[in-house]
Amino acid sequence: MKQFKAFLLIVSTLVFVGGACGKIKTIPTPAAPQNLALVSADETSLSFQWDAVKDAASYEWNLTYIEPDSGLGTSKSGSTMTRNVTIGNLYPGTLYTLMVRTVSLGLLSDWSETITAQTTGTAPSPVYDSFEIPSH
């Protein structure tokens, strides 16, 4: 009778079965990135970095802007293989918040603490449509 070794990764239950028969190892959830810092800012971009996380394959990021008048948020998101990111096409003089999470072995960490940063320059003025009310 032939013997076989099995290798199976079950993400939903966080169990790794592989190598020698019968050995089971739990895959821990990766740690969230720490020490987010603003590296540079200009009128249309912000650059951030954070401490590397052991065994990280990549990092996902989310940058959010909350409009002061409406309270509605808009966001950009992406991923990077390094422990830093430069995000462009932003509004001048505008406040943003960033959070990052680790991707490792197909698992996601919790989101990091947020960091707030502002682009340089003057924020754009709101645009108002003008119209006339006809008199009767």
C-alpha positions as a Python dict, from the first residue, in 0.01 Angstrom:
ca = {
    (1, 'M'): (0, 0, 0),
    (2, 'K'): (136, 345, -95),
    (3, 'Q'): (143, 631, 155),
    (4, 'F'): (79, 989, 49),
    (5, 'K'): (143, 1321, 217),
    (6, 'A'): (-134, 1582, 198),
    (7, 'F'): (-107, 1959, 188),
    (8, 'L'): (-427, 2152, 246),
    (9, 'L'): (-492, 2514, 336),
    (10, 'I'): (-837, 2591, 473),
    (11, 'V'): (-873, 2966, 510),
    (12, 'S'): (-1215, 2974, 670),
    (13, 'T'): (-1111, 2758, 966),
    (14, 'L'): (-751, 2882, 988),
    (15, 'V'): (-610, 2529, 989),
    (16, 'F'): (-298, 2420, 801),
    (17, 'V'): (-247, 2050, 733),
    (18, 'G'): (75, 1956, 562),
    (19, 'G'): (411, 1794, 578),
    (20, 'A'): (403, 1485, 795),
    (21, 'C'): (74, 1306, 832),
    (22, 'G'): (-139, 1405, 1127),
    (23, 'K'): (29, 1735, 1217),
    (24, 'I'): (-210, 2028, 1236),
    (25, 'K'): (-98, 2387, 1279),
    (26, 'T'): (-324, 2689, 1329),
    (27, 'I'): (-243, 2984, 1105),
    (28, 'P'): (-258, 3302, 1314),
    (29, 'T'): (-430, 3612, 1187),
    (30, 'P'): (-162, 3859, 1075),
    (31, 'A'): (-84, 4161, 1290),
    (32, 'A'): (-215, 4501, 1187),
    (33, 'P'): (45, 4754, 1071),
    (34, 'Q'): (177, 4987, 1342),
    (35, 'N'): (329, 5335, 1353),
    (36, 'L'): (169, 5485, 1044),
    (37, 'A'): (346, 5810, 959),
    (38, 'L'): (315, 6085, 702),
    (39, 'V'): (638, 6102, 499),
    (40, 'S'): (552, 6390, 266),
    (41, 'A'): (263, 6598, 138),
    (42, 'D'): (211, 6829, -156),
    (43, 'E'): (-97, 6984, -316),
    (44, 'T'): (-223, 6665, -479),
    (45, 'S'): (-54, 6371, -304),
    (46, 'L'): (28, 6221, 35),
    (47, 'S'): (303, 5966, 111),
    (48, 'F'): (283, 5735, 412),
    (49, 'Q'): (490, 5455, 565),
    (50, 'W'): (450, 5206, 851),
    (51, 'D'): (646, 4936, 1031),
    (52, 'A'): (688, 4611, 836),
    (53, 'V'): (476, 4319, 956),
    (54, 'K'): (641, 3976, 975),
    (55, 'D'): (533, 3742, 693),
    (56, 'A'): (327, 4012, 519),
    (57, 'A'): (266, 3934, 152),
    (58, 'S'): (115, 4279, 90),
    (59, 'Y'): (-82, 4560, 250),
    (60, 'E'): (-424, 4703, 166),
    (61, 'W'): (-493, 5072, 231),
    (62, 'N'): (-799, 5294, 246),
    (63, 'L'): (-785, 5675, 228),
    (64, 'T'): (-1101, 5865, 323),
    (65, 'Y'): (-1210, 6227, 291),
    (66, 'I'): (-1513, 6349, 482),
    (67, 'E'): (-1680, 6650, 323),
    (68, 'P'): (-1724, 6916, 594),
    (69, 'D'): (-2060, 7048, 473),
    (70, 'S'): (-2240, 6720, 407),
    (71, 'G'): (-2050, 6477, 629),
    (72, 'L'): (-2047, 6234, 336),
    (73, 'G'): (-1729, 6042, 277),
    (74, 'T'): (-1539, 5952, -34),
    (75, 'S'): (-1253, 5707, -37),
    (76, 'K'): (-976, 5555, -243),
    (77, 'S'): (-830, 5214, -177),
    (78, 'G'): (-551, 4999, -311),
    (79, 'S'): (-272, 4761, -224),
    (80, 'T'): (105, 4764, -214),
    (81, 'M'): (378, 4504, -173),
    (82, 'T'): (594, 4749, 27),
    (83, 'R'): (546, 4920, 362),
    (84, 'N'): (478, 5259, 206),
    (85, 'V'): (239, 5422, -37),
    (86, 'T'): (203, 5750, -225),
    (87, 'I'): (-156, 5838, -311),
    (88, 'G'): (-215, 6099, -580),
    (89, 'N'): (-497, 6286, -751),
    (90, 'L'): (-607, 6442, -421),
    (91, 'Y'): (-758, 6785, -352),
    (92, 'P'): (-529, 7068, -229),
    (93, 'G'): (-563, 7181, 133),
    (94, 'T'): (-783, 6884, 221),
    (95, 'L'): (-782, 6661, 528),
    (96, 'Y'): (-770, 6282, 475),
    (97, 'T'): (-752, 5974, 699),
    (98, 'L'): (-560, 5657, 614),
    (99, 'M'): (-581, 5304, 753),
    (100, 'V'): (-384, 4997, 646),
    (101, 'R'): (-417, 4622, 696),
    (102, 'T'): (-184, 4327, 637),
    (103, 'V'): (-240, 4045, 389),
    (104, 'S'): (-61, 3718, 475),
    (105, 'L'): (-136, 3364, 354),
    (106, 'G'): (-470, 3486, 222),
    (107, 'L'): (-573, 3621, 561),
    (108, 'L'): (-641, 3986, 650),
    (109, 'S'): (-544, 4162, 970),
    (110, 'D'): (-765, 4413, 1145),
    (111, 'W'): (-735, 4767, 1013),
    (112, 'S'): (-461, 4975, 1171),
    (113, 'E'): (-527, 5284, 1375),
    (114, 'T'): (-603, 5577, 1145),
    (115, 'I'): (-367, 5861, 1069),
    (116, 'T'): (-488, 6203, 958),
    (117, 'A'): (-295, 6413, 707),
    (118, 'Q'): (-360, 6719, 494),
    (119, 'T'): (-247, 6808, 144),
    (120, 'T'): (-77, 7146, 105),
    (121, 'G'): (-229, 7447, -68),
    (122, 'T'): (-574, 7596, -48),
    (123, 'A'): (-886, 7384, -47),
    (124, 'P'): (-1109, 7436, -349),
    (125, 'S'): (-1407, 7665, -294),
    (126, 'P'): (-1747, 7503, -309),
    (127, 'V'): (-1924, 7548, -641),
    (128, 'Y'): (-2278, 7676, -621),
    (129, 'D'): (-2516, 7688, -912),
    (130, 'S'): (-2695, 8018, -951),
    (131, 'F'): (-3048, 8049, -1076),
    (132, 'E'): (-3325, 8301, -1085),
    (133, 'I'): (-3668, 8257, -942),
    (134, 'P'): (-3920, 8392, -1188),
    (135, 'S'): (-4161, 8649, -1052),
    (136, 'H'): (-4534, 8605, -1107),
}
